[in-house]
């Protein structure tokens, strides 16, 4: 899709909606594990899947952040009409991600016990957490490959195939969970196997589709090498990946804080499980901001490549307006309907209460993050990924984690206050981005005027 001409609103919506649909399916994908295990497994299984999936998701988010470099670089080349360079980008990404997959598989298989202990998994759920991590580690190649292909299609402006691949994975995962957990009673192992199987099926089918459709690039055997294009997308993607690493480390720290809350093992297990359920619901709240950031990065990269700075800034404004409008409804649902939403995952009233507590504190994040992620998408599209990394570091480690730790120590019986740390950190991030935006946007406009002259 060409984002450099025509209605910004219509094209942004057309591109964003399949990405949003894919994220909805991915959220269902992750939530189904908790839902089925909560209904047919043991009580400690919820904590095990929550803790184990947090680690696996950290790996996925980091690699997705790295793949954003591929997405941005492809969008830039399309905007500059340099289609001949796309094959080298894709070939280099395939080789790079294959090497990473081998390394990660070894690490997750060998060090699963250490990682589970590091995340402070409750003692009753420790063995099941280790099992979940190892099974997902064994299938990490499929998980990584699936996410790489999705980033490539976002880079060429084709979000519909990404939606198709996610839909396939979601259906397979639901069927796998029902078969392995509800029928075979494999508990945590069944949830992990369903996840790996779903990613494998989706990856294989997506490769088959790629062979049948016309793409804006050709991929040759000699393109699968560590070329200069690898250096370019790593330069763009590594700050985003490191940003995701730090963000996920902060989430793991939050999980560790929560796992340590409470005066008895029963309360700690309730807090851990309630927080795990709340995080699945938080993923729903964050769908629109996440879709905005992904679509905005590609949208703006094309316009920057075509030398259309004013259009790029207008795109960011439309993104903020769309996200904040939808965010109001999400905020109201999270604040007032927490226990009802949590009841979808468990019948345990204490777990529902704990999940609702966190959601009440977190609720304003739905509006605030739409604004922040639109800004981040704008900077990503301008190759300003290092600035994005620095501001996210400040946001997480200067605001969110210190506040969350303080709240976990001084208010150990409720998750409301630890949830409040998220919107407070986001307000801080918005202020940093807006301060930087004023001189940066003027500089970009001046560069554009000089080029036109």
C-alpha positions as semicolon CSV with decimal commas, in nm:
position;residue;x (nm);y (nm);z (nm)
1;X;0,000;0,000;0,000
2;X;0,129;0,348;-0,095
3;X;0,095;0,575;0,210
4;X;0,244;0,887;0,048
5;X;-0,072;1,002;-0,135
6;X;-0,446;1,013;-0,077
7;X;-0,651;1,042;0,242
8;X;-0,435;0,992;0,552
9;X;-0,732;0,893;0,769
10;X;-0,869;0,634;0,526
11;X;-0,532;0,476;0,446
12;X;-0,424;0,472;0,809
13;X;-0,749;0,303;0,910
14;X;-0,726;0,053;0,620
15;X;-0,372;-0,040;0,720
16;X;-0,430;-0,031;1,095
17;X;-0,746;-0,241;1,109
18;X;-0,587;-0,570;0,991
19;X;-0,299;-0,509;1,234
20;X;-0,551;-0,446;1,513
21;X;-0,741;-0,757;1,410
22;X;-0,419;-0,959;1,422
23;X;-0,338;-0,822;1,768
24;X;-0,689;-0,909;1,889
25;X;-0,638;-1,265;1,769
26;X;-0,292;-1,277;1,929
27;X;-0,443;-1,161;2,256
28;X;-0,711;-1,429;2,232
29;X;-0,428;-1,668;2,150
30;X;-0,252;-1,589;2,478
31;X;-0,569;-1,557;2,685
32;X;-0,700;-1,898;2,579
33;X;-0,409;-2,069;2,756
34;X;-0,500;-1,904;3,087
35;X;-0,873;-1,952;3,028
36;X;-0,855;-2,326;2,950
37;X;-0,595;-2,400;3,217
38;X;-0,802;-2,201;3,467
39;X;-1,109;-2,412;3,385
40;X;-0,954;-2,757;3,347
41;X;-0,616;-2,741;3,526
42;X;-0,508;-2,699;3,885
43;X;-0,501;-2,367;4,069
44;X;-0,120;-2,335;4,059
45;X;-0,130;-2,394;3,682
46;X;-0,262;-2,040;3,625
47;X;0,043;-1,898;3,801
48;X;0,276;-2,133;3,608
49;X;0,136;-2,036;3,266
50;X;0,130;-1,668;3,364
51;X;0,493;-1,669;3,478
52;X;0,622;-1,895;3,198
53;X;0,440;-1,706;2,924
54;X;0,577;-1,377;3,062
55;X;0,929;-1,503;2,991
56;X;0,839;-1,641;2,646
57;X;0,654;-1,319;2,560
58;X;0,959;-1,121;2,665
59;X;1,164;-1,309;2,404
60;X;0,895;-1,258;2,138
61;X;0,858;-0,885;2,209
62;X;1,233;-0,830;2,196
63;X;1,261;-1,006;1,860
64;X;0,953;-0,825;1,731
65;X;1,124;-0,501;1,831
66;X;1,435;-0,608;1,641
67;X;1,217;-0,694;1,340
68;X;1,077;-0,340;1,350
69;X;1,412;-0,244;1,199
70;X;1,324;-0,465;0,902
71;X;0,977;-0,311;0,881
72;X;1,106;0,048;0,895
73;X;1,389;-0,011;0,646
74;X;1,155;-0,179;0,397
75;X;0,905;0,105;0,435
76;X;1,181;0,359;0,374
77;X;1,302;0,179;0,059
78;X;0,945;0,158;-0,073
79;X;0,900;0,532;-0,013
80;X;1,227;0,596;-0,200
81;X;1,120;0,350;-0,474
82;X;1,431;0,134;-0,415
83;X;1,254;-0,200;-0,455
84;X;1,570;-0,380;-0,567
85;X;1,713;-0,356;-0,214
86;X;1,421;-0,534;-0,043
87;X;1,542;-0,887;-0,123
88;X;1,874;-0,829;0,056
89;X;1,688;-0,699;0,362
90;X;1,465;-1,007;0,379
91;X;1,751;-1,252;0,312
92;X;1,969;-1,097;0,581
93;X;1,681;-1,105;0,828
94;X;1,621;-1,476;0,763
95;X;1,985;-1,567;0,836
96;X;2,007;-1,338;1,140
97;X;1,691;-1,478;1,297
98;X;1,796;-1,837;1,231
99;X;2,115;-1,782;1,430
100;X;1,921;-1,617;1,712
101;X;1,670;-1,905;1,721
102;X;1,943;-2,165;1,775
103;X;2,099;-1,965;2,059
104;X;1,766;-1,904;2,233
105;X;1,661;-2,267;2,211
106;X;1,978;-2,375;2,392
107;X;1,940;-2,109;2,660
108;X;1,571;-2,179;2,734
109;X;1,621;-2,555;2,749
110;X;1,928;-2,549;2,973
111;X;1,851;-2,257;3,202
112;X;1,473;-2,292;3,249
113;X;1,503;-2,371;3,626
114;X;1,725;-2,069;3,686
115;X;1,491;-1,842;3,489
116;X;1,182;-1,966;3,676
117;X;1,351;-1,902;4,012
118;X;1,470;-1,560;3,892
119;X;1,109;-1,468;3,815
120;X;1,013;-1,578;4,169
121;X;0,757;-1,831;4,054
122;X;0,557;-1,950;4,361
123;X;0,701;-2,272;4,501
124;X;0,382;-2,467;4,433
125;X;0,399;-2,368;4,064
126;X;0,778;-2,385;4,013
127;X;0,801;-2,727;3,844
128;X;0,516;-2,647;3,603
129;X;0,670;-2,310;3,518
130;X;0,998;-2,482;3,424
131;X;0,810;-2,733;3,207
132;X;0,624;-2,456;3,022
133;X;0,947;-2,266;2,950
134;X;1,127;-2,576;2,819
135;X;0,849;-2,682;2,584
136;X;0,822;-2,332;2,436
137;X;1,201;-2,315;2,416
138;X;1,207;-2,635;2,212
139;X;0,971;-2,476;1,958
140;X;1,125;-2,129;1,957
141;X;1,229;-2,158;1,590
142;X;0,863;-2,167;1,482
143;X;0,771;-1,879;1,714
144;X;1,054;-1,660;1,581
145;X;0,993;-1,745;1,215
146;X;0,624;-1,666;1,244
147;X;0,692;-1,321;1,391
148;X;0,961;-1,239;1,132
149;X;0,728;-1,307;0,840
150;X;0,464;-1,086;0,999
151;X;0,711;-0,797;1,024
152;X;0,810;-0,837;0,657
153;X;0,449;-0,807;0,542
154;X;0,395;-0,500;0,759
155;X;0,705;-0,353;0,596
156;X;0,559;-0,379;0,247
157;X;0,225;-0,236;0,365
158;X;0,035;-0,567;0,349
159;X;-0,132;-0,618;0,685
160;X;-0,405;-0,847;0,552
161;X;-0,178;-1,150;0,513
162;X;-0,044;-1,085;0,863
163;X;-0,403;-1,101;0,986
164;X;-0,456;-1,426;0,797
165;X;-0,149;-1,589;0,952
166;X;-0,246;-1,480;1,304
167;X;-0,601;-1,608;1,249
168;X;-0,468;-1,950;1,153
169;X;-0,243;-1,959;1,459
170;X;-0,528;-1,854;1,687
171;X;-0,763;-2,126;1,562
172;X;-0,496;-2,396;1,593
173;X;-0,405;-2,279;1,944
174;X;-0,766;-2,285;2,063
175;X;-0,820;-2,633;1,923
176;X;-0,488;-2,749;2,069
177;X;-0,572;-2,613;2,415
178;X;-0,912;-2,779;2,414
179;X;-0,763;-3,110;2,300
180;X;-0,446;-3,120;2,510
181;X;-0,575;-2,954;2,829
182;X;-0,952;-3,011;2,839
183;X;-0,957;-3,362;2,683
184;X;-0,612;-3,517;2,743
185;X;-0,567;-3,330;3,075
186;X;-0,202;-3,246;3,003
187;X;-0,241;-2,923;3,202
188;X;0,052;-2,677;3,161
189;X;0,235;-2,905;2,915
190;X;-0,073;-2,912;2,694
191;X;-0,097;-2,530;2,690
192;X;0,269;-2,499;2,591
193;X;0,240;-2,765;2,319
194;X;-0,068;-2,594;2,175
195;X;0,127;-2,266;2,155
196;X;0,420;-2,421;1,969
197;X;0,195;-2,622;1,736
198;X;-0,006;-2,312;1,644
199;X;0,305;-2,113;1,554
200;X;0,447;-2,403;1,352
201;X;0,130;-2,451;1,146
202;X;0,099;-2,077;1,081
203;X;0,466;-2,049;0,976
204;X;0,443;-2,338;0,732
205;X;0,120;-2,212;0,577
206;X;0,257;-1,858;0,547
207;X;0,562;-1,988;0,361
208;X;0,332;-2,173;0,123
209;X;0,130;-1,854;0,065
210;X;0,448;-1,655;-0,005
211;X;0,533;-1,892;-0,288
212;X;0,194;-1,836;-0,453
213;X;0,155;-1,456;-0,443
214;X;0,335;-1,169;-0,617
215;X;0,567;-0,973;-0,387
216;X;0,738;-0,636;-0,449
217;X;1,078;-0,806;-0,422
218;X;1,263;-1,119;-0,532
219;X;1,452;-1,337;-0,285
220;X;1,752;-1,531;-0,417
221;X;1,979;-1,778;-0,243
222;X;2,270;-1,531;-0,248
223;X;2,053;-1,275;-0,064
224;X;2,057;-1,496;0,249
225;X;2,381;-1,353;0,387
226;X;2,507;-1,099;0,640
227;X;2,506;-0,805;0,396
228;X;2,515;-0,429;0,462
229;X;2,135;-0,437;0,482
230;X;2,168;-0,645;0,799
231;X;2,378;-0,371;0,954
232;X;2,118;-0,113;0,852
233;X;1,815;-0,293;0,998
234;X;2,010;-0,384;1,311
235;X;2,101;-0,018;1,355
236;X;1,729;0,061;1,348
237;X;1,602;-0,248;1,527
238;X;1,852;-0,298;1,810
239;X;1,745;0,014;2,005
240;X;1,381;-0,098;1,974
241;X;1,476;-0,454;2,075
242;X;1,678;-0,327;2,371
243;X;1,386;-0,103;2,460
244;X;1,158;-0,407;2,460
245;X;1,414;-0,599;2,666
246;X;1,417;-0,329;2,931
247;X;1,037;-0,300;2,917
248;X;0,997;-0,673;2,961
249;X;1,257;-0,678;3,239
250;X;1,051;-0,410;3,409
251;X;0,740;-0,628;3,365
252;X;0,927;-0,925;3,512
253;X;1,033;-0,705;3,803
254;X;0,669;-0,611;3,850
255;X;0,578;-0,979;3,847
256;X;0,850;-1,045;4,105
257;X;0,713;-0,760;4,321
258;X;0,361;-0,906;4,295
259;X;0,479;-1,262;4,364
260;X;0,634;-1,132;4,686
261;X;0,321;-0,949;4,805
262;X;0,109;-1,089;5,088
263;X;0,180;-1,231;5,431
264;X;0,095;-1,596;5,350
265;X;0,162;-1,836;5,062
266;X;-0,211;-1,840;4,981
267;X;-0,223;-1,461;4,943
268;X;0,095;-1,461;4,735
269;X;-0,053;-1,724;4,503
270;X;-0,376;-1,523;4,475
271;X;-0,183;-1,204;4,392
272;X;0,031;-1,387;4,133
273;X;-0,268;-1,552;3,967
274;X;-0,482;-1,237;3,981
275;X;-0,200;-1,034;3,828
276;X;-0,157;-1,297;3,555
277;X;-0,528;-1,277;3,469
278;X;-0,517;-0,896;3,479
279;X;-0,223;-0,895;3,236
280;X;-0,429;-1,090;2,983
281;X;-0,696;-0,822;3,012
282;X;-0,434;-0,547;2,999
283;X;-0,323;-0,694;2,667
284;X;-0,675;-0,623;2,537
285;X;-0,663;-0,266;2,668
286;X;-0,328;-0,212;2,490
287;X;-0,445;-0,343;2,151
288;X;-0,524;-0,008;1,992
289;X;-0,204;0,167;2,109
290;X;0,006;-0,127;1,988
291;X;-0,168;-0,131;1,648
292;X;-0,113;0,244;1,620
293;X;0,259;0,218;1,688
294;X;0,313;-0,064;1,438
295;X;0,108;0,097;1,161
296;X;0,244;0,445;1,234
297;X;0,606;0,331;1,199
298;X;0,546;0,193;0,847
299;X;0,315;0,479;0,747
300;X;0,558;0,751;0,852
301;X;0,868;0,570;0,719
302;X;0,720;0,577;0,368
303;X;0,635;0,947;0,390
304;X;0,976;1,036;0,529
305;X;1,136;0,840;0,244
306;X;0,921;1,036;-0,001
307;X;1,015;1,368;0,167
308;X;0,666;1,447;0,303
309;X;0,725;1,566;0,660
310;X;0,398;1,758;0,699
311;X;0,204;1,448;0,598
312;X;0,400;1,243;0,852
313;X;0,308;1,487;1,131
314;X;-0,058;1,486;1,030
315;X;-0,053;1,105;1,039
316;X;0,071;1,115;1,398
317;X;-0,212;1,354;1,491
318;X;-0,473;1,124;1,337
319;X;-0,324;0,833;1,530
320;X;-0,356;1,017;1,861
321;X;-0,716;1,112;1,787
322;X;-0,818;0,757;1,688
323;X;-0,641;0,593;1,982
324;X;-0,758;0,831;2,253
325;X;-1,122;0,809;2,137
326;X;-1,125;0,430;2,159
327;X;-0,915;0,445;2,477
328;X;-1,196;0,617;2,667
329;X;-1,419;0,310;2,629
330;X;-1,132;0,080;2,727
331;X;-1,061;0,286;3,039
332;X;-1,422;0,270;3,154
333;X;-1,439;-0,106;3,099
334;X;-1,114;-0,166;3,291
335;X;-1,212;0,059;3,582
336;X;-1,570;-0,055;3,636
337;X;-1,580;-0,408;3,492
338;X;-1,265;-0,573;3,623
339;X;-1,425;-0,856;3,822
340;X;-1,672;-0,937;3,543
341;X;-1,390;-0,957;3,289
342;X;-1,173;-1,166;3,523
343;X;-1,460;-1,411;3,571
344;X;-1,405;-1,521;3,209
345;X;-1,078;-1,681;3,322
346;X;-1,157;-1,822;3,666
347;X;-1,441;-1,889;3,910
348;X;-1,213;-1,811;4,205
349;X;-1,354;-1,495;4,366
350;X;-1,025;-1,395;4,528
351;X;-0,841;-1,416;4,195
352;X;-1,115;-1,205;4,033
353;X;-1,084;-0,944;4,307
354;X;-0,706;-0,921;4,272
355;X;-0,730;-0,884;3,894
356;X;-0,993;-0,609;3,930
357;X;-0,773;-0,422;4,179
358;X;-0,486;-0,402;3,932
359;X;-0,713;-0,299;3,644
360;X;-0,860;-0,008;3,841
361;X;-0,516;0,137;3,897
362;X;-0,406;0,070;3,540
363;X;-0,721;0,189;3,358
364;X;-0,610;0,538;3,242
365;X;-0,324;0,377;3,051
366;X;-0,561;0,299;2,762
367;X;-0,591;0,669;2,677
368;X;-0,239;0,781;2,766
369;X;-0,056;0,506;2,581
370;X;-0,239;0,582;2,256
371;X;-0,084;0,928;2,266
372;X;0,260;0,800;2,364
373;X;0,270;0,518;2,108
374;X;0,166;0,754;1,827
375;X;0,466;0,970;1,917
376;X;0,692;0,664;1,929
377;X;0,567;0,549;1,587
378;X;0,651;0,896;1,451
379;X;1,007;0,879;1,584
380;X;1,056;0,519;1,469
381;X;0,955;0,622;1,118
382;X;1,228;0,891;1,132
383;X;1,495;0,637;1,239
384;X;1,505;0,797;1,586
385;X;1,501;0,460;1,758
386;X;1,787;0,552;1,994
387;X;1,587;0,844;2,136
388;X;1,287;0,614;2,180
389;X;1,510;0,372;2,371
390;X;1,642;0,641;2,605
391;X;1,299;0,784;2,688
392;X;1,153;0,437;2,750
393;X;1,444;0,360;2,984
394;X;1,374;0,677;3,179
395;X;1,003;0,600;3,183
396;X;1,048;0,246;3,320
397;X;1,346;0,278;3,553
398;X;1,302;0,628;3,686
399;X;0,925;0,621;3,735
400;X;0,735;0,295;3,695
401;X;0,958;0,046;3,880
402;X;1,044;0,270;4,179
403;X;0,676;0,358;4,227
404;X;0,565;-0,004;4,186
405;X;0,824;-0,129;4,435
406;X;0,726;0,136;4,688
407;X;0,358;0,046;4,649
408;X;0,425;-0,329;4,680
409;X;0,607;-0,273;5,010
410;X;0,371;-0,018;5,164
411;X;0,042;-0,157;5,025
412;X;0,102;-0,537;5,013
413;X;-0,265;-0,633;5,043
414;X;-0,393;-0,467;4,723
415;X;-0,282;-0,443;4,359
416;X;-0,453;-0,107;4,294
417;X;-0,150;0,105;4,373
418;X;0,099;-0,107;4,183
419;X;-0,132;-0,068;3,881
420;X;-0,122;0,313;3,912
421;X;0,254;0,308;3,841
422;X;0,185;0,246;3,468
423;X;-0,014;0,563;3,382
424;X;0,219;0,774;3,597
425;X;0,517;0,652;3,394
426;X;0,334;0,710;3,066
427;X;0,259;1,073;3,156
428;X;0,631;1,117;3,217
429;X;0,708;0,960;2,876
430;X;0,461;1,188;2,694
431;X;0,625;1,496;2,847
432;X;0,971;1,385;2,730
433;X;0,843;1,314;2,377
434;X;0,659;1,644;2,343
435;X;0,961;1,844;2,462
436;X;1,177;1,668;2,202
437;X;0,914;1,702;1,929
438;X;0,924;2,082;1,909
439;X;1,287;2,122;1,795
440;X;1,292;1,793;1,605
441;X;0,988;1,870;1,388
442;X;1,123;2,216;1,301
443;X;1,453;2,060;1,198
444;X;1,277;1,806;0,974
445;X;1,070;2,078;0,808
446;X;1,385;2,280;0,741
447;X;1,555;1,977;0,586
448;X;1,253;1,922;0,363
449;X;1,254;2,289;0,251
450;X;1,624;2,269;0,163
451;X;1,565;1,956;-0,046
452;X;1,278;2,121;-0,233
453;X;1,494;2,425;-0,308
